[in-house]
């Protein structure tokens, strides 16, 4: 009878250990699930940020092209102004009008 009681106690101890391990395993499983969920969330956020970055790069390229166009226009107007003044003998008022157009273009750049 003593041996049976000892065996029953050992069985109870082992069952208790098993329950503890089961709880620990469930906690670890929950932690893994949480980390996987967080990983998916971070991947989604990263994808969103990459898309936004690409969009901003396209916008920046468009702005750069617009600036180059306006700078070219500015130089063209300045050249035209100088040409009219020197070669065609336009009046200062007409030349000034072209210069003002160039200044307006320059201000649009800013």
Coordinates of N, CA, C and O in Angstrom, one line a residue:
X1 N 0.8 -1.2 0.0 CA 0.0 0.0 0.0 C 0.9 1.3 0.0 O 0.5 2.2 -0.6
X2 N 1.9 1.2 0.7 CA 2.9 2.4 0.7 C 3.4 2.6 -0.7 O 3.6 3.7 -1.1
X3 N 3.8 1.5 -1.4 CA 4.3 1.6 -2.7 C 3.3 2.2 -3.6 O 3.6 3.1 -4.5
X4 N 2.1 1.8 -3.5 CA 1.0 2.4 -4.3 C 0.8 3.9 -4.1 O 0.7 4.6 -5.0
X5 N 0.9 4.3 -2.8 CA 0.8 5.7 -2.5 C 1.9 6.5 -3.1 O 1.8 7.6 -3.7
X6 N 3.1 6.0 -3.0 CA 4.3 6.6 -3.6 C 4.2 6.7 -5.1 O 4.4 7.8 -5.7
X7 N 3.7 5.7 -5.7 CA 3.5 5.7 -7.2 C 2.4 6.7 -7.6 O 2.6 7.4 -8.6
X8 N 1.4 6.8 -6.8 CA 0.3 7.7 -7.1 C 0.8 9.2 -6.9 O 0.5 10.1 -7.7
X9 N 1.6 9.4 -5.9 CA 2.2 10.7 -5.8 C 3.1 11.1 -6.9 O 3.1 12.2 -7.4
X10 N 3.9 10.1 -7.4 CA 4.8 10.4 -8.5 C 4.0 10.7 -9.8 O 4.3 11.5 -10.6
X11 N 2.9 9.9 -9.9 CA 2.0 10.1 -11.1 C 1.4 11.6 -11.0 O 1.4 12.3 -12.0
X12 N 1.0 12.0 -9.8 CA 0.4 13.3 -9.6 C 1.5 14.4 -9.9 O 1.2 15.4 -10.5
X13 N 2.7 14.2 -9.5 CA 3.8 15.1 -9.8 C 4.0 15.2 -11.3 O 4.2 16.3 -11.8
X14 N 4.0 14.1 -11.9 CA 4.3 14.1 -13.4 C 3.1 14.8 -14.1 O 3.3 15.5 -15.1
X15 N 1.9 14.5 -13.6 CA 0.7 15.2 -14.2 C 0.8 16.7 -14.0 O 0.5 17.5 -14.9
X16 N 1.3 17.1 -12.9 CA 1.4 18.5 -12.6 C 2.5 19.1 -13.5 O 2.3 20.2 -14.0
X17 N 3.6 18.4 -13.7 CA 4.7 18.9 -14.6 C 4.1 19.0 -16.0 O 4.4 20.0 -16.7
X18 N 3.4 18.0 -16.4 CA 2.8 18.0 -17.7 C 1.8 19.2 -17.9 O 1.9 19.8 -18.9
X19 N 1.0 19.5 -16.9 CA 0.1 20.6 -17.0 C 0.9 22.0 -17.1 O 0.6 22.8 -17.9
X20 N 2.0 22.1 -16.3 CA 2.8 23.2 -16.3 C 3.5 23.4 -17.7 O 3.5 24.5 -18.3
X21 N 4.0 22.3 -18.3 CA 4.5 22.3 -19.6 C 3.5 22.7 -20.7 O 3.8 23.4 -21.6
X22 N 2.3 22.2 -20.5 CA 1.2 22.5 -21.4 C 0.9 24.0 -21.4 O 0.7 24.6 -22.4
X23 N 0.8 24.6 -20.2 CA 0.6 26.0 -20.1 C 1.7 26.8 -20.7 O 1.5 27.8 -21.4
X24 N 2.9 26.4 -20.4 CA 4.1 27.1 -21.0 C 4.1 27.0 -22.5 O 4.3 28.0 -23.2
X25 N 3.7 25.8 -23.0 CA 3.7 25.7 -24.5 C 2.6 26.5 -25.1 O 2.8 27.2 -26.1
X26 N 1.4 26.6 -24.4 CA 0.3 27.5 -24.9 C 0.8 29.0 -24.9 O 0.5 29.7 -25.8
X27 N 1.5 29.4 -23.8 CA 2.0 30.8 -23.8 C 3.0 31.0 -24.9 O 2.9 32.1 -25.5
X28 N 3.9 30.1 -25.1 CA 4.8 30.2 -26.2 C 4.1 30.3 -27.6 O 4.5 31.1 -28.5
X29 N 3.1 29.5 -27.7 CA 2.3 29.5 -29.0 C 1.6 30.8 -29.2 O 1.6 31.4 -30.3
X30 N 1.1 31.4 -28.1 CA 0.4 32.7 -28.2 C 1.5 33.8 -28.5 O 1.2 34.7 -29.3
X31 N 2.6 33.7 -27.9 CA 3.7 34.6 -28.2 C 4.1 34.5 -29.7 O 4.3 35.5 -30.4
X32 N 4.2 33.3 -30.2 CA 4.6 33.1 -31.6 C 3.5 33.7 -32.5 O 3.8 34.4 -33.5
X33 N 2.3 33.5 -32.2 CA 1.1 34.0 -33.0 C 1.2 35.6 -33.0 O 1.0 36.2 -34.0
X34 N 1.4 36.1 -31.8 CA 1.5 37.6 -31.7 C 2.7 38.1 -32.6 O 2.5 39.1 -33.3
X35 N 3.8 37.4 -32.5 CA 5.0 37.9 -33.3 C 4.7 37.8 -34.8 O 5.1 38.6 -35.6
X36 N 4.1 36.7 -35.2 CA 3.7 36.5 -36.6 C 2.8 37.6 -37.1 O 2.9 38.1 -38.2
X37 N 1.8 37.9 -36.2 CA 0.8 39.0 -36.5 C 1.6 40.3 -36.7 O 1.3 41.1 -37.6
X38 N 2.5 40.6 -35.8 CA 3.2 41.8 -35.8 C 4.1 41.8 -37.1 O 4.2 42.9 -37.7
X39 N 4.7 40.7 -37.4 CA 5.5 40.6 -38.6 C 4.7 41.0 -39.9 O 5.1 41.8 -40.7
X40 N 3.5 40.4 -40.0 CA 2.6 40.7 -41.1 C 2.3 42.2 -41.1 O 2.3 42.8 -42.2
X41 N 2.0 42.7 -40.0 CA 1.7 44.2 -39.9 C 2.8 45.0 -40.3 O 2.6 46.0 -41.1
X42 N 4.0 44.7 -39.9 CA 5.2 45.4 -40.3 C 5.5 45.3 -41.8 O 5.9 46.2 -42.5
X43 N 5.3 44.1 -42.4 CA 5.4 43.9 -43.8 C 4.4 44.8 -44.6 O 4.8 45.4 -45.5
X44 N 3.2 44.8 -44.1 CA 2.2 45.7 -44.7 C 2.6 47.1 -44.7 O 2.5 47.9 -45.7
X45 N 3.1 47.5 -43.5 CA 3.5 48.9 -43.3 C 4.7 49.2 -44.2 O 4.7 50.3 -44.9
X46 N 5.6 48.3 -44.3 CA 6.8 48.5 -45.2 C 6.3 48.6 -46.7 O 6.8 49.5 -47.4
X47 N 5.4 47.8 -47.1 CA 4.9 47.8 -48.5 C 4.2 49.2 -48.7 O 4.4 49.8 -49.8
X48 N 3.4 49.6 -47.8 CA 2.8 50.9 -47.9 C 3.8 52.1 -48.0 O 3.6 52.9 -48.9
X49 N 4.8 52.0 -47.2 CA 5.8 53.0 -47.2 C 6.6 53.0 -48.5 O 7.0 54.1 -49.1
X50 N 6.9 51.8 -49.1 CA 7.6 51.7 -50.3 C 6.7 52.3 -51.5 O 7.3 53.0 -52.3
X51 N 5.4 52.0 -51.4 CA 4.5 52.6 -52.5 C 4.5 54.1 -52.4 O 4.6 54.8 -53.4
X52 N 4.5 54.7 -51.1 CA 4.5 56.1 -50.9 C 5.8 56.7 -51.4 O 5.8 57.8 -52.0
X53 N 6.9 56.0 -51.2 CA 8.2 56.5 -51.6 C 8.3 56.5 -53.1 O 8.8 57.5 -53.7
X54 N 7.8 55.5 -53.8 CA 7.8 55.5 -55.2 C 7.0 56.6 -55.8 O 7.4 57.3 -56.7
X55 N 5.8 56.8 -55.1 CA 4.9 57.9 -55.6 C 5.6 59.3 -55.4 O 5.6 60.1 -56.3
X56 N 6.3 59.4 -54.3 CA 7.1 60.7 -54.1 C 8.2 60.8 -55.1 O 8.5 62.0 -55.5
X57 N 8.9 59.8 -55.4 CA 9.9 59.8 -56.4 C 9.4 60.3 -57.7 O 10.1 61.1 -58.4
X58 N 8.2 59.7 -58.1 CA 7.6 60.1 -59.4 C 7.3 61.6 -59.3 O 7.6 62.4 -60.3
X59 N 6.7 62.1 -58.2 CA 6.3 63.5 -58.1 C 7.6 64.4 -58.1 O 7.6 65.4 -58.8
X60 N 8.7 63.9 -57.5 CA 9.9 64.7 -57.5 C 10.5 64.8 -58.9 O 10.9 65.8 -59.3
X61 N 10.4 63.7 -59.6 CA 10.9 63.7 -61.0 C 10.1 64.7 -61.9 O 10.6 65.4 -62.7
X62 N 8.7 64.6 -61.7 CA 7.9 65.6 -62.4 C 8.2 67.0 -62.1 O 8.3 67.9 -63.0
X63 N 8.4 67.3 -60.8 CA 8.8 68.7 -60.4 C 10.1 69.1 -61.0 O 10.3 70.2 -61.4
X64 N 11.1 68.1 -61.0 CA 12.4 68.4 -61.5 C 12.3 68.8 -63.0 O 12.9 69.7 -63.5
X65 N 11.4 68.0 -63.7 CA 11.2 68.2 -65.2 C 10.5 69.6 -65.4 O 10.9 70.3 -66.3
X66 N 9.6 69.9 -64.5 CA 8.9 71.2 -64.6 C 9.9 72.4 -64.3 O 9.9 73.4 -65.1
X67 N 10.8 72.2 -63.4 CA 11.8 73.2 -63.1 C 12.7 73.4 -64.2 O 13.0 74.5 -64.6
X68 N 13.1 72.3 -64.8 CA 14.0 72.4 -66.0 C 13.3 73.1 -67.2 O 13.9 73.9 -67.8
X69 N 12.1 72.8 -67.3 CA 11.3 73.4 -68.4 C 11.2 74.9 -68.2 O 11.4 75.8 -69.1
X70 N 10.9 75.3 -66.9 CA 10.8 76.7 -66.6 C 12.2 77.5 -66.7 O 12.2 78.6 -67.1
X71 N 13.2 76.8 -66.3 CA 14.6 77.4 -66.4 C 14.9 77.6 -67.9 O 15.5 78.6 -68.2
X72 N 14.6 76.6 -68.7 CA 14.8 76.7 -70.1 C 14.0 77.9 -70.7 O 14.6 78.7 -71.5
X73 N 12.8 78.0 -70.3 CA 11.9 79.1 -70.7 C 12.5 80.4 -70.3 O 12.5 81.4 -71.1
X74 N 13.0 80.5 -69.1 CA 13.6 81.7 -68.5 C 14.8 82.1 -69.4 O 14.9 83.3 -69.8
X75 N 15.7 81.2 -69.6 CA 16.9 81.5 -70.5 C 16.5 81.9 -71.9 O 17.1 82.8 -72.4
X76 N 15.5 81.3 -72.4 CA 15.0 81.6 -73.8 C 14.5 83.0 -73.8 O 14.8 83.8 -74.7
X77 N 13.7 83.4 -72.8 CA 13.2 84.8 -72.7 C 14.3 85.8 -72.5 O 14.2 86.9 -73.1
X78 N 15.2 85.5 -71.7 CA 16.3 86.4 -71.5 C 17.1 86.6 -72.8 O 17.5 87.7 -73.2
X79 N 17.4 85.5 -73.5 CA 18.1 85.5 -74.7 C 17.3 86.3 -75.8 O 17.9 87.2 -76.5
X80 N 16.0 86.1 -75.8 CA 15.2 86.8 -76.8 C 15.1 88.3 -76.5 O 15.2 89.1 -77.4
X81 N 15.1 88.6 -75.2 CA 15.1 90.0 -74.8 C 16.4 90.7 -75.2 O 16.4 91.8 -75.8
X82 N 17.5 90.0 -75.0 CA 18.8 90.6 -75.4 C 18.9 90.7 -76.9 O 19.4 91.7 -77.4
X83 N 18.4 89.7 -77.6 CA 18.5 89.7 -79.1 C 17.6 90.9 -79.6 O 18.1 91.6 -80.5
X84 N 16.4 91.0 -79.1 CA 15.6 92.1 -79.6 C 16.2 93.5 -79.3 O 16.2 94.4 -80.2
X85 N 16.8 93.6 -78.2 CA 17.4 94.9 -77.8 C 18.6 95.2 -78.7 O 18.7 96.3 -79.2
X86 N 19.5 94.2 -78.9 CA 20.7 94.4 -79.6 C 20.5 94.4 -81.2 O 20.9 95.3 -81.9
X87 N 19.9 93.4 -81.7 CA 19.8 93.2 -83.1 C 18.7 93.9 -83.8 O 18.9 94.4 -84.9
X88 N 17.6 94.0 -83.2 CA 16.4 94.5 -83.8 C 16.1 96.0 -83.4 O 15.3 96.6 -84.0
X89 N 16.8 96.4 -82.4 CA 16.7 97.8 -82.0 C 15.3 98.1 -81.4 O 14.8 99.2 -81.6
X90 N 14.7 97.1 -80.7 CA 13.4 97.3 -80.1 C 13.6 98.4 -79.0 O 14.7 98.6 -78.4
X91 N 12.5 99.0 -78.6 CA 12.5 100.0 -77.6 C 12.8 99.3 -76.2 O 12.6 98.1 -76.0
X92 N 13.2 100.1 -75.3 CA 13.5 99.6 -73.9 C 12.2 99.1 -73.3 O 12.3 98.1 -72.6
X93 N 11.1 99.7 -73.6 CA 9.8 99.2 -73.1 C 9.5 97.8 -73.5 O 9.1 96.9 -72.7
X94 N 9.7 97.5 -74.8 CA 9.4 96.2 -75.4 C 10.4 95.2 -74.8 O 10.0 94.1 -74.4
X95 N 11.6 95.6 -74.7 CA 12.7 94.7 -74.1 C 12.3 94.5 -72.6 O 12.4 93.3 -72.1
X96 N 11.9 95.5 -71.9 CA 11.5 95.3 -70.5 C 10.4 94.4 -70.3 O 10.4 93.6 -69.4
X97 N 9.4 94.4 -71.2 CA 8.3 93.4 -71.2 C 8.8 92.0 -71.2 O 8.3 91.1 -70.4
X98 N 9.8 91.7 -72.1 CA 10.3 90.3 -72.1 C 11.1 90.0 -70.9 O 11.0 88.9 -70.3
X99 N 11.8 91.0 -70.3 CA 12.5 90.8 -69.1 C 11.6 90.5 -67.9 O 11.8 89.6 -67.1
X100 N 10.5 91.2 -67.9 CA 9.5 90.9 -66.9 C 8.9 89.5 -67.0 O 8.6 88.9 -66.0
X101 N 8.7 89.1 -68.2 CA 8.2 87.7 -68.4 C 9.2 86.7 -67.9 O 8.9 85.7 -67.3
X102 N 10.5 87.0 -68.1 CA 11.6 86.1 -67.6 C 11.6 86.1 -66.1 O 11.7 85.1 -65.4
X103 N 11.4 87.3 -65.5 CA 11.3 87.4 -64.0 C 10.1 86.6 -63.5 O 10.3 85.9 -62.5
X104 N 9.0 86.8 -64.1 CA 7.8 86.0 -63.7 C 8.1 84.5 -63.8 O 7.7 83.8 -62.8
X105 N 8.7 84.1 -64.8 CA 9.1 82.7 -64.9 C 10.0 82.2 -63.8 O 9.8 81.2 -63.2
X106 N 11.0 83.1 -63.5 CA 11.9 82.8 -62.4 C 11.2 82.7 -61.1 O 11.4 81.8 -60.3
X107 N 10.2 83.5 -60.9 CA 9.4 83.5 -59.6 C 8.5 82.2 -59.5 O 8.3 81.7 -58.5
X108 N 8.1 81.8 -60.7 CA 7.3 80.5 -60.7 C 8.2 79.3 -60.3 O 7.7 78.4 -59.7
X109 N 9.5 79.5 -60.5 CA 10.4 78.4 -60.1 C 10.4 78.3 -58.6 O 10.7 77.2 -58.0
X110 N 10.3 79.4 -57.9 CA 10.4 79.4 -56.5 C 9.1 79.0 -55.9 O 8.7 78.2 -55.4

